[in-house]
XYZ file of C-alpha atoms in Angstrom:
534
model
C 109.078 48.415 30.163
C 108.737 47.152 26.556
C 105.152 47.230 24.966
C 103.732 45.603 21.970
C 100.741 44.061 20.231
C 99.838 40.616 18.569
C 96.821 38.923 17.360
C 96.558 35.095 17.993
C 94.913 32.835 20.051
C 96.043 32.256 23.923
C 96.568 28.666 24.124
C 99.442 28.976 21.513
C 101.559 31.551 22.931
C 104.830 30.724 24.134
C 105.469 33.335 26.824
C 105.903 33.287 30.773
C 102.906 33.933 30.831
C 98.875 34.535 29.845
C 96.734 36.792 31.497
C 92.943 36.220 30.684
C 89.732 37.591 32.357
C 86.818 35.969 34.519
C 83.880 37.749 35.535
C 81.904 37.273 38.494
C 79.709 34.187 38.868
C 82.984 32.556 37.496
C 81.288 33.844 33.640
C 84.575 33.197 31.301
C 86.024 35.616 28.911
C 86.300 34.568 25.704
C 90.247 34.392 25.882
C 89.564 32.144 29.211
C 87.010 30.391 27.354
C 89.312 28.996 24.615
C 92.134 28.265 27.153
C 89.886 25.712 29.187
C 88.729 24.465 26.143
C 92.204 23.547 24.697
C 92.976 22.136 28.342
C 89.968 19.709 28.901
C 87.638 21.851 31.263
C 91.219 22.596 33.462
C 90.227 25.704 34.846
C 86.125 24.909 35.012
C 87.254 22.775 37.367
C 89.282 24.593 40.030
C 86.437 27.013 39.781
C 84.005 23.801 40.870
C 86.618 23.777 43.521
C 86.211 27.118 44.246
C 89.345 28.903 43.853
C 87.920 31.515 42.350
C 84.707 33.355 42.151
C 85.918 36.141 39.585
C 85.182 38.889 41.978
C 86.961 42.519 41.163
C 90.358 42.703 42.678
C 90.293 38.539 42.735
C 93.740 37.445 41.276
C 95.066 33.528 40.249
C 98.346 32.251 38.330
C 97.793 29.017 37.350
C 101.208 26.817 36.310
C 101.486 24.348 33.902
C 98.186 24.121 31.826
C 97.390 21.422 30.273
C 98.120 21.735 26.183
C 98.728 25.314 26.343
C 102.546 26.178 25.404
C 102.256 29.291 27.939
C 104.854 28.393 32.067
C 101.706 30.461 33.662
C 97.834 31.552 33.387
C 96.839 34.624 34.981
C 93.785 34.984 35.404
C 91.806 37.842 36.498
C 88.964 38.862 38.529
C 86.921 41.744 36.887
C 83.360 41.960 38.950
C 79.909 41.749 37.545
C 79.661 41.761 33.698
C 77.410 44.409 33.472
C 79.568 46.653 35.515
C 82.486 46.303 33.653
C 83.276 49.926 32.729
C 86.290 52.009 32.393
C 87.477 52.175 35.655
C 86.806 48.701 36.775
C 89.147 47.698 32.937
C 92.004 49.696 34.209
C 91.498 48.442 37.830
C 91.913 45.093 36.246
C 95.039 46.054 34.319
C 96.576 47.177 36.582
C 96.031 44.393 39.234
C 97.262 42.269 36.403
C 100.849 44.497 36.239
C 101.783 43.818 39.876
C 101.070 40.681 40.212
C 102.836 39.725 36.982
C 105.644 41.963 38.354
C 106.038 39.692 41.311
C 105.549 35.989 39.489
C 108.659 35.973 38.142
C 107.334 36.294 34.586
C 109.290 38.638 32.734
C 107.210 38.312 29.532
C 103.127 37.869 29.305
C 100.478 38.609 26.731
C 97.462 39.971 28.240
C 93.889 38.959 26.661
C 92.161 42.141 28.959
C 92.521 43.935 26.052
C 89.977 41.812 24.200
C 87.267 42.081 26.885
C 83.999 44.200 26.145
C 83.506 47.216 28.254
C 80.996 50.408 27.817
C 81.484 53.599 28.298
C 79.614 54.716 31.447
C 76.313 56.743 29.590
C 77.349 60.287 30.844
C 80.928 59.692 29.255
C 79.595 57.919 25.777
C 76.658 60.492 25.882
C 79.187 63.417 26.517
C 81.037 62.081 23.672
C 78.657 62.039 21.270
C 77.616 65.624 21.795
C 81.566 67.061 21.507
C 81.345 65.411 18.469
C 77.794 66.728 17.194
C 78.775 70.222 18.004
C 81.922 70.104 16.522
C 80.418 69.360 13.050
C 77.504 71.891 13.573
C 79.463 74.256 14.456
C 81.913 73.600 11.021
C 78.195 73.334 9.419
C 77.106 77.161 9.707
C 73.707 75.562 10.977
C 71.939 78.084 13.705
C 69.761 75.741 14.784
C 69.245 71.890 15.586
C 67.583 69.148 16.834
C 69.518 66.492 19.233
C 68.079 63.181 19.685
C 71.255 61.330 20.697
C 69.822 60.262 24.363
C 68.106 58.090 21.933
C 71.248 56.534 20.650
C 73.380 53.001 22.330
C 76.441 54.175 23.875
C 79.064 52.791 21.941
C 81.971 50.578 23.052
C 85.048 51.330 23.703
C 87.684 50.486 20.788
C 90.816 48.293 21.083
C 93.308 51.844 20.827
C 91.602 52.937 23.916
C 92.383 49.662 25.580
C 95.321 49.332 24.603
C 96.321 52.805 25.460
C 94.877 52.563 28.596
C 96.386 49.546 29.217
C 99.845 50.668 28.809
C 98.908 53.849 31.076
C 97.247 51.859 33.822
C 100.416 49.231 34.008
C 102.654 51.689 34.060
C 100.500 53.792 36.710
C 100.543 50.302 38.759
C 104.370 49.913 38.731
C 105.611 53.394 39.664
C 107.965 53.311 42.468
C 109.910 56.657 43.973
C 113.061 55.340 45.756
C 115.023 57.601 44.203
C 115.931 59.004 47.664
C 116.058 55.466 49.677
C 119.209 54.134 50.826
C 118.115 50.694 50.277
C 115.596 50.021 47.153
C 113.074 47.158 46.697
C 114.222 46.001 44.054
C 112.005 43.149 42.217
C 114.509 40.301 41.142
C 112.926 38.833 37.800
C 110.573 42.052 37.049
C 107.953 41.798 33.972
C 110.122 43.904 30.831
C 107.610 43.005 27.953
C 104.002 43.324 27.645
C 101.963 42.017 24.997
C 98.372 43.191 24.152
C 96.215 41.268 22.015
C 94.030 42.408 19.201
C 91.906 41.004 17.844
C 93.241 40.614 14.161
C 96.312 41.828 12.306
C 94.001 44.883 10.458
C 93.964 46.322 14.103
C 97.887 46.230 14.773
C 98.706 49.223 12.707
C 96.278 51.047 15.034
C 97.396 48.872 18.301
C 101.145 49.998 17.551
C 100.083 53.918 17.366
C 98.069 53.447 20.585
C 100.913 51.834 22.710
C 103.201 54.620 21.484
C 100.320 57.634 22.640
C 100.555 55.386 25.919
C 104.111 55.317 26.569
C 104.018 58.577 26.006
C 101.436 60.101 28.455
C 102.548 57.654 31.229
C 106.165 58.702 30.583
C 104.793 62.731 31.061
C 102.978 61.547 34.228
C 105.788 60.060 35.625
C 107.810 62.970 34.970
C 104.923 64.713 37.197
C 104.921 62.589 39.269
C 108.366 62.198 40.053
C 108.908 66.400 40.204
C 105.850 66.310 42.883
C 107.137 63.718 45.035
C 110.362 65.586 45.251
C 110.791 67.340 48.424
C 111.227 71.062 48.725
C 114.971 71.138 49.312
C 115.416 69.652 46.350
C 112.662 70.645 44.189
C 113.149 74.732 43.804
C 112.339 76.730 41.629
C 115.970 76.656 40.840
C 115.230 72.744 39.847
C 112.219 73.042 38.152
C 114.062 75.290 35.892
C 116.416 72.897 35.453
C 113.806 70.018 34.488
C 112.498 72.548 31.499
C 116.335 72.649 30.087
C 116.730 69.031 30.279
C 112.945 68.783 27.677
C 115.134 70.903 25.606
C 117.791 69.029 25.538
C 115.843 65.738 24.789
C 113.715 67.268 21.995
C 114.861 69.781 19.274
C 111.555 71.543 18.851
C 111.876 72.366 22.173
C 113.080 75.958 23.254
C 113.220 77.490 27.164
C 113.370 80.790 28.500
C 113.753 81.549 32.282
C 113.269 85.105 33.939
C 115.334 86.108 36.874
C 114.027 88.446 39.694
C 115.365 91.671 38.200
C 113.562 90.357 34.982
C 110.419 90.244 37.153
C 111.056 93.989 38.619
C 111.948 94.889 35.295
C 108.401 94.108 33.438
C 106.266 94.892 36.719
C 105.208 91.372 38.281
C 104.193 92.617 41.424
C 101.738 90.219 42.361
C 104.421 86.960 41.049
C 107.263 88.659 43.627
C 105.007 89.751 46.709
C 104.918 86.149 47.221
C 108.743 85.488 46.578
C 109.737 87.990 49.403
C 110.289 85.406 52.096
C 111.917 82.774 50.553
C 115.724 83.052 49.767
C 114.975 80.670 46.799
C 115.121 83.110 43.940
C 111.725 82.842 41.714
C 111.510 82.022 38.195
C 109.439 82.507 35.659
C 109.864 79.444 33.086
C 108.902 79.512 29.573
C 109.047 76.618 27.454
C 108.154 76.567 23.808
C 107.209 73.177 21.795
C 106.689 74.157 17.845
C 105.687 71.454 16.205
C 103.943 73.418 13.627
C 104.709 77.129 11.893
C 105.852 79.348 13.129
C 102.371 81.551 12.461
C 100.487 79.102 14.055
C 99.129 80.590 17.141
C 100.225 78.201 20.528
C 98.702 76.454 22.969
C 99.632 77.732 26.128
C 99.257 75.663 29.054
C 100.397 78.051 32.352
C 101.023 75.564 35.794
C 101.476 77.258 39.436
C 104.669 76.278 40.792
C 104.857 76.837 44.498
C 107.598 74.625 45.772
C 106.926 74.450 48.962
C 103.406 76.702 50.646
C 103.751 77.063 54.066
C 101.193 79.644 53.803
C 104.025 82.967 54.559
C 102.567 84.735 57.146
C 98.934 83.494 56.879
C 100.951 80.195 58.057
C 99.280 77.432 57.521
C 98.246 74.518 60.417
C 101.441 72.065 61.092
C 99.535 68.404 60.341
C 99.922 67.406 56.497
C 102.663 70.639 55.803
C 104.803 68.418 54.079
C 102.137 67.680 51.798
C 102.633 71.428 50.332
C 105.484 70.132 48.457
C 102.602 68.657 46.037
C 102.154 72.717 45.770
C 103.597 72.377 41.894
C 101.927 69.992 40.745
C 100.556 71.852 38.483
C 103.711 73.174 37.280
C 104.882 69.189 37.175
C 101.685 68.832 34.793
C 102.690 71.458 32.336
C 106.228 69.810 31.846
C 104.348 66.188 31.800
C 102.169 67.556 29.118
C 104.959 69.004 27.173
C 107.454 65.736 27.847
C 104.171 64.126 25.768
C 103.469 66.114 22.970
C 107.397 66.638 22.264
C 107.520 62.890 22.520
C 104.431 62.523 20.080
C 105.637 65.316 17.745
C 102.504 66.612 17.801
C 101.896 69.189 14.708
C 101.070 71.787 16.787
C 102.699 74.666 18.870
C 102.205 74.494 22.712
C 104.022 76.971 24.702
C 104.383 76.735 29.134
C 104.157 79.465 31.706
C 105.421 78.154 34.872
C 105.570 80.931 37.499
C 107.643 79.289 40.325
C 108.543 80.472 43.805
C 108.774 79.145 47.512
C 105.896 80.637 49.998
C 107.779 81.258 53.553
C 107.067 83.466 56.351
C 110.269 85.991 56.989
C 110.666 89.375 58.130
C 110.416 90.885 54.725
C 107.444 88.405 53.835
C 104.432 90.702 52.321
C 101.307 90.885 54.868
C 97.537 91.011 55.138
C 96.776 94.309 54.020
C 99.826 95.063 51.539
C 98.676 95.940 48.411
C 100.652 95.051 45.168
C 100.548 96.272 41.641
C 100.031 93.456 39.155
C 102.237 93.120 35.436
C 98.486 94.307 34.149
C 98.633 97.225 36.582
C 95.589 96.511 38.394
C 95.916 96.624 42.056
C 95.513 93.646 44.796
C 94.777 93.904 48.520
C 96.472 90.471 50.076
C 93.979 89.966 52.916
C 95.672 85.863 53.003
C 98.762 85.757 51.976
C 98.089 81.957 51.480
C 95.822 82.772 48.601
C 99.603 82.909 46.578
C 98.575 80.899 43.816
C 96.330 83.086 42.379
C 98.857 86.280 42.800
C 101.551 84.447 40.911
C 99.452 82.726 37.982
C 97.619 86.489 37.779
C 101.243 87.678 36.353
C 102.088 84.805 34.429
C 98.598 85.284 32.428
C 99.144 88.641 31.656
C 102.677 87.506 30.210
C 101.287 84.638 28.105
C 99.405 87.407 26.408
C 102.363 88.256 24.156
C 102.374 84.576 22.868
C 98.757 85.661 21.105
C 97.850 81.962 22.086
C 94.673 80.691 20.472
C 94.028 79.289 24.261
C 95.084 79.334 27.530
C 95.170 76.429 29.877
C 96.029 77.211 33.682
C 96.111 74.285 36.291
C 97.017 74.955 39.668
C 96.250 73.370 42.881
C 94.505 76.216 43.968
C 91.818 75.761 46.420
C 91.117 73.584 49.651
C 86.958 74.389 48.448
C 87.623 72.462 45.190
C 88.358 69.213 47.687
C 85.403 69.291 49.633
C 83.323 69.940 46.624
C 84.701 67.511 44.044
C 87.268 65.220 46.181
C 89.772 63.338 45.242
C 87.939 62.405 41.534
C 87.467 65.236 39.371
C 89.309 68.481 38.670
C 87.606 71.574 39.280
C 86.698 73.697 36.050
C 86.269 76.907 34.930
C 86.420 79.225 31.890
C 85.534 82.020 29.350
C 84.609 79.810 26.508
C 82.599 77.287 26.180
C 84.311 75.444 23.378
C 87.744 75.501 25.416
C 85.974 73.923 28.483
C 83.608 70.904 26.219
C 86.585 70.548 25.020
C 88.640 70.069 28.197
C 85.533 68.160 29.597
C 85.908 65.748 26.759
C 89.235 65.338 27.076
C 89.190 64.184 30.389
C 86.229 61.707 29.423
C 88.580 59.891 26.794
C 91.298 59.680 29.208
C 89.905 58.735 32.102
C 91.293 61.981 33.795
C 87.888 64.023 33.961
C 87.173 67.165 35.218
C 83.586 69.178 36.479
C 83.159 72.108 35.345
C 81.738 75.033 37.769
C 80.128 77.943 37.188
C 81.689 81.389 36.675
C 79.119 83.857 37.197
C 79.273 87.924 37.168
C 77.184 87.789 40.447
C 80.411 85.892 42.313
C 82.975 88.783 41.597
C 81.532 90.723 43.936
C 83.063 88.816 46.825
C 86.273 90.216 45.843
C 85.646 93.577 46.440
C 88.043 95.679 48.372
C 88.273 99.058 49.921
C 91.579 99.957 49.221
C 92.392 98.109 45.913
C 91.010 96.878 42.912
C 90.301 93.454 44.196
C 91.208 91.910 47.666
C 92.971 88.284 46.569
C 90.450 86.676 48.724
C 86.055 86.601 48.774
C 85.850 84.894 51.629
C 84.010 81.347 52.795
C 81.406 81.391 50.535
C 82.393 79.625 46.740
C 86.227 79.788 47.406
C 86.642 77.640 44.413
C 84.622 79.618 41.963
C 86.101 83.147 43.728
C 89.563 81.900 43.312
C 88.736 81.491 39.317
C 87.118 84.926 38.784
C 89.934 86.704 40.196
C 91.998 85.003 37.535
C 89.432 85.240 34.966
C 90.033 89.427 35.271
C 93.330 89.009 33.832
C 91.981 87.093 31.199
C 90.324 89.548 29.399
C 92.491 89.166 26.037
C 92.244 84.998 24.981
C 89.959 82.153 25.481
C 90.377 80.727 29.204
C 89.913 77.891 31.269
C 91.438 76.707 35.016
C 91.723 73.567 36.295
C 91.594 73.115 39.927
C 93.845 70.262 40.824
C 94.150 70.659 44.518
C 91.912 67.576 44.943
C 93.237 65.211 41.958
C 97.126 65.859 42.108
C 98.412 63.711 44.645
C 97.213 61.310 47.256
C 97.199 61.328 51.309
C 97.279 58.621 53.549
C 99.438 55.217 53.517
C 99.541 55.599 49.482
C 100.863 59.222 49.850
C 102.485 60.954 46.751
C 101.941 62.643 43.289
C 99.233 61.369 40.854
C 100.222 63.289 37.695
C 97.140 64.165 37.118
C 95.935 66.072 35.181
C 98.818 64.946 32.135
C 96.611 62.745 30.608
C 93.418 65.040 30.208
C 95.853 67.640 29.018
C 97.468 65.220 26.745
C 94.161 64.437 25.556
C 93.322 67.401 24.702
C 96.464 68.757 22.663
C 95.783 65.433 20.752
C 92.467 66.479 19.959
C 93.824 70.114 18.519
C 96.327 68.395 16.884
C 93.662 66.538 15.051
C 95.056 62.947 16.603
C 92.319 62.152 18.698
């Protein structure tokens, strides 16, 4: 799909076709406003008639309008006025993507772009803090006053809209066939998009934003695409492969991979208790992006890559299984995020941790009770050996210590808790440092990709007491989520730290099953951010 932006009114574009916006109450966008105008009341009138009420989700291609030079006007339902936030804008783009996909128009400009929308007030609030305390804290000041609740929320910009824009279309026209015999395949599919700005001082900006889009919804399809995979195919042996074809496609890119005997060799324990019943050799990947010098301490972003989690012994209930293949996501995330920022060129260095591995029940599978010795050398009882994430992204913390990173990222889809507290809408997070996580939490904000961040209290580690070791992998009902991040926090001793639980945000159930990519564009978001390009 080819993106671009333009400035100019609607009536006189000579394209397929237009899309403008109606709200509810048939209330007419601006861009709508100056199309009826130009055609004599045209489209007044079939709302008099009741073809449309402008209702969210309400779609309408109009042919032929009078005195416009445009084959088609689509126009497009977007709700109450007042409600017209951030979601409901990329709701509307993205309605707008499949029906032009199926109209035959292979070219439209899209007037969405132009429509007002606020941020909802915890997002423009949360905003304007981040940004407060980043200048306070560059200030020296001790001590300040905050009166920003007394502030408008400000509106959202035409680079976020048209970044989102390009996101939310190409979120809207994802297809995975790659394993049908027979594909759908849309005959005269939309290739070119065109987003309007509103003058030609704002194309400079509108130019930079569609390339930050393409970019992020290229690393989400990459994540989404590795998810969606199914375990056969998608082994560690693969995802390995998929970190050697970034470095192929980008120079800056470099990538390491550890074998098993590399794994014996440095004392990852924990990483190869859980490999023992799979005859799909582990790997630990390493991928390195420098985009800046080489004294420049990294990023490092460190994903759980469990193929396929069947549980091992600790086996896991038969309905849904096949939904463990989703397992790596957060592994798929890390190489989204990386796919991005190589794409971007980001001046920064980011370096991934992917610990990957299959989770199978076999004769020489480890066991409730066996106790392994960690690459930091503290000791684990595994009371559920389906509580493998946490054994195999303990390891590949400790390793990322020798990177020196400035901060350390982990995102795994750890936790059935994080679901039923947060469902499907927000990531789970956690941390060490409260910069790193109002960072993250802004992040997700700008993107639309937000997380919640959860406490990590001392009084919580003592669920993971053991008898026999110096932690059991598991603290029982009580705060799984929360219990899941302090055992990881304890091998975090040595950098600033924050986890994202994905288990609830990284891929769908249900009749619109597969990956999400989520949480690319938070991540994306924020390397933009310490990149200074947010």
């Amino acid at each position: 799909m080819e993106f671009s932006v333009k400035s100019g009114n609607p009536e006189k574009q000579r394209v397929d076709c237009v899309v403008v916006g109606v709200f509810e109450n048939r209330k007419l966008s601006a861009a709508a406003s100056r199309l009826d105008k130009a055609s004599g009341g045209f489209i007044t009138n079939l709302f008099r008639r009741g073809d449309l009420q402008g209702k969210k989700g309400q779609t309408l291609i109009l042919h032929s309008v009078p005195d416009t030079l445009c084959a088609r006007v689509l126009i497009v339902g977007c709700g109450p006025e007042t409600e017209f936030n951030e979601k409901t804008y990329r709701d509307a783009a993205a309605a707008a993507a499949k029906v032009l996909n199926e109209s035959g128009a292979t070219e439209a400009v899209t007037y969405l772009t132009d429509l007002p929308l606020k941020e909802r007030d915890e997002d423009g609030k949360g905003r304007q803090y981040a940004a407060a305390a980043k200048v306070l804290k560059e200030s020296g000041a001790t001590e300040a006053a905050a009166h920003l609740t007394d502030l408008p929320v400000q509106e959202h910009d035409v680079v976020w809209k048209v970044r989102q824009c390009v996101e939310a279309t190409e979120d809207a026209l994802y297809r995975f066939e790659q394993l049908k015999s027979r594909k759908d395949k849309v005959k005269r599919p939309l290739k070119h998009l065109i987003m309007s700005v509103p003058s030609k001082r704002e194309l400079p900006a509108g130019e930079q934003a569609v390339k930050v889009g393409q970019a992020i919804a290229g690393g989400v399809s990459l994540a989404k695409d590795l998810g969606n995979l199914p375990g056969n195919i998608c082994t560690p042996t693969y995802l390995a492969g998929q970190a050697r074809a970034l470095q192929k496609h980008h120079r800056k890119v470099h990538v390491e991979v550890l074998e098993r005997a590399d794994m014996e060799k440095l004392g990852m324990g924990a990483l190869l208790s859980v490999a023992r019943g799979s005859r799909q050799p582990p790997k630990l990947i390493v991928i390195h992006y420098r985009g800046a010098a080489k004294d420049k301490k990294p990023v490092a972003l460190v994903g759980k890559g469990v193929t396929f989690d069947s549980g091992g012994i600790s086996i896991k209930p038969g309905q849904a299984m096949d939904e463990m293949k989703f397992d790596m996501c957060g592994a798929a995330s890390v190489l989204g995020a990386l796919s991005a920022c190589a794409t971007l060129g980001l001046p920064l260095n980011v370096t991934g941790v992917i610990p990957a591995t299959e989770n199978l029940p076999d004769g020489d599978a480890s066991k409730p009770g066996d106790i392994v010795t960690t690459l930091s050398g503290q000791t684990v009882e595994i009371l559920n050996t389906d509580a493998e994430g946490r054994l195999i992204l303990c390891d590949a913390l400790t390793y990322t210590e020798r990177f020196e990173p400035q901060a350390v990222v982990d995102l795994a889809t750890l936790t059935g808790a994080c679901v039923i507290a947060l469902g499907s809408h927000a990531a789970g997070l956690l941390g060490n440092d409260a910069a790193l996580t109002d960072a993250l939490l802004d992040a997700g904000r700008a993107a639309g990709d937000r997380a919640w961040q959860l406490p990590l209290w001392d009084e919580y580690q003592e669920q993971l007491k053991s008898n026999f070791a110096d932690m059991a992998n598991i603290g029982g009902r009580e705060a799984g989520t929360i219990t899941a991040a302090c055992f990881l926090s304890r091998f975090t001793k040595k950098f600033h730290w924050a986890h994202l639980d994905i288990a609830g945000v990284a891929w769908n159930s249900g009749a619109n099953k597969g990956a999400t990519g989520r949480p690319v564009a938070l991540l994306t978001q924020y390397l933009l951010g310490v990149a200074g390009q947010d």
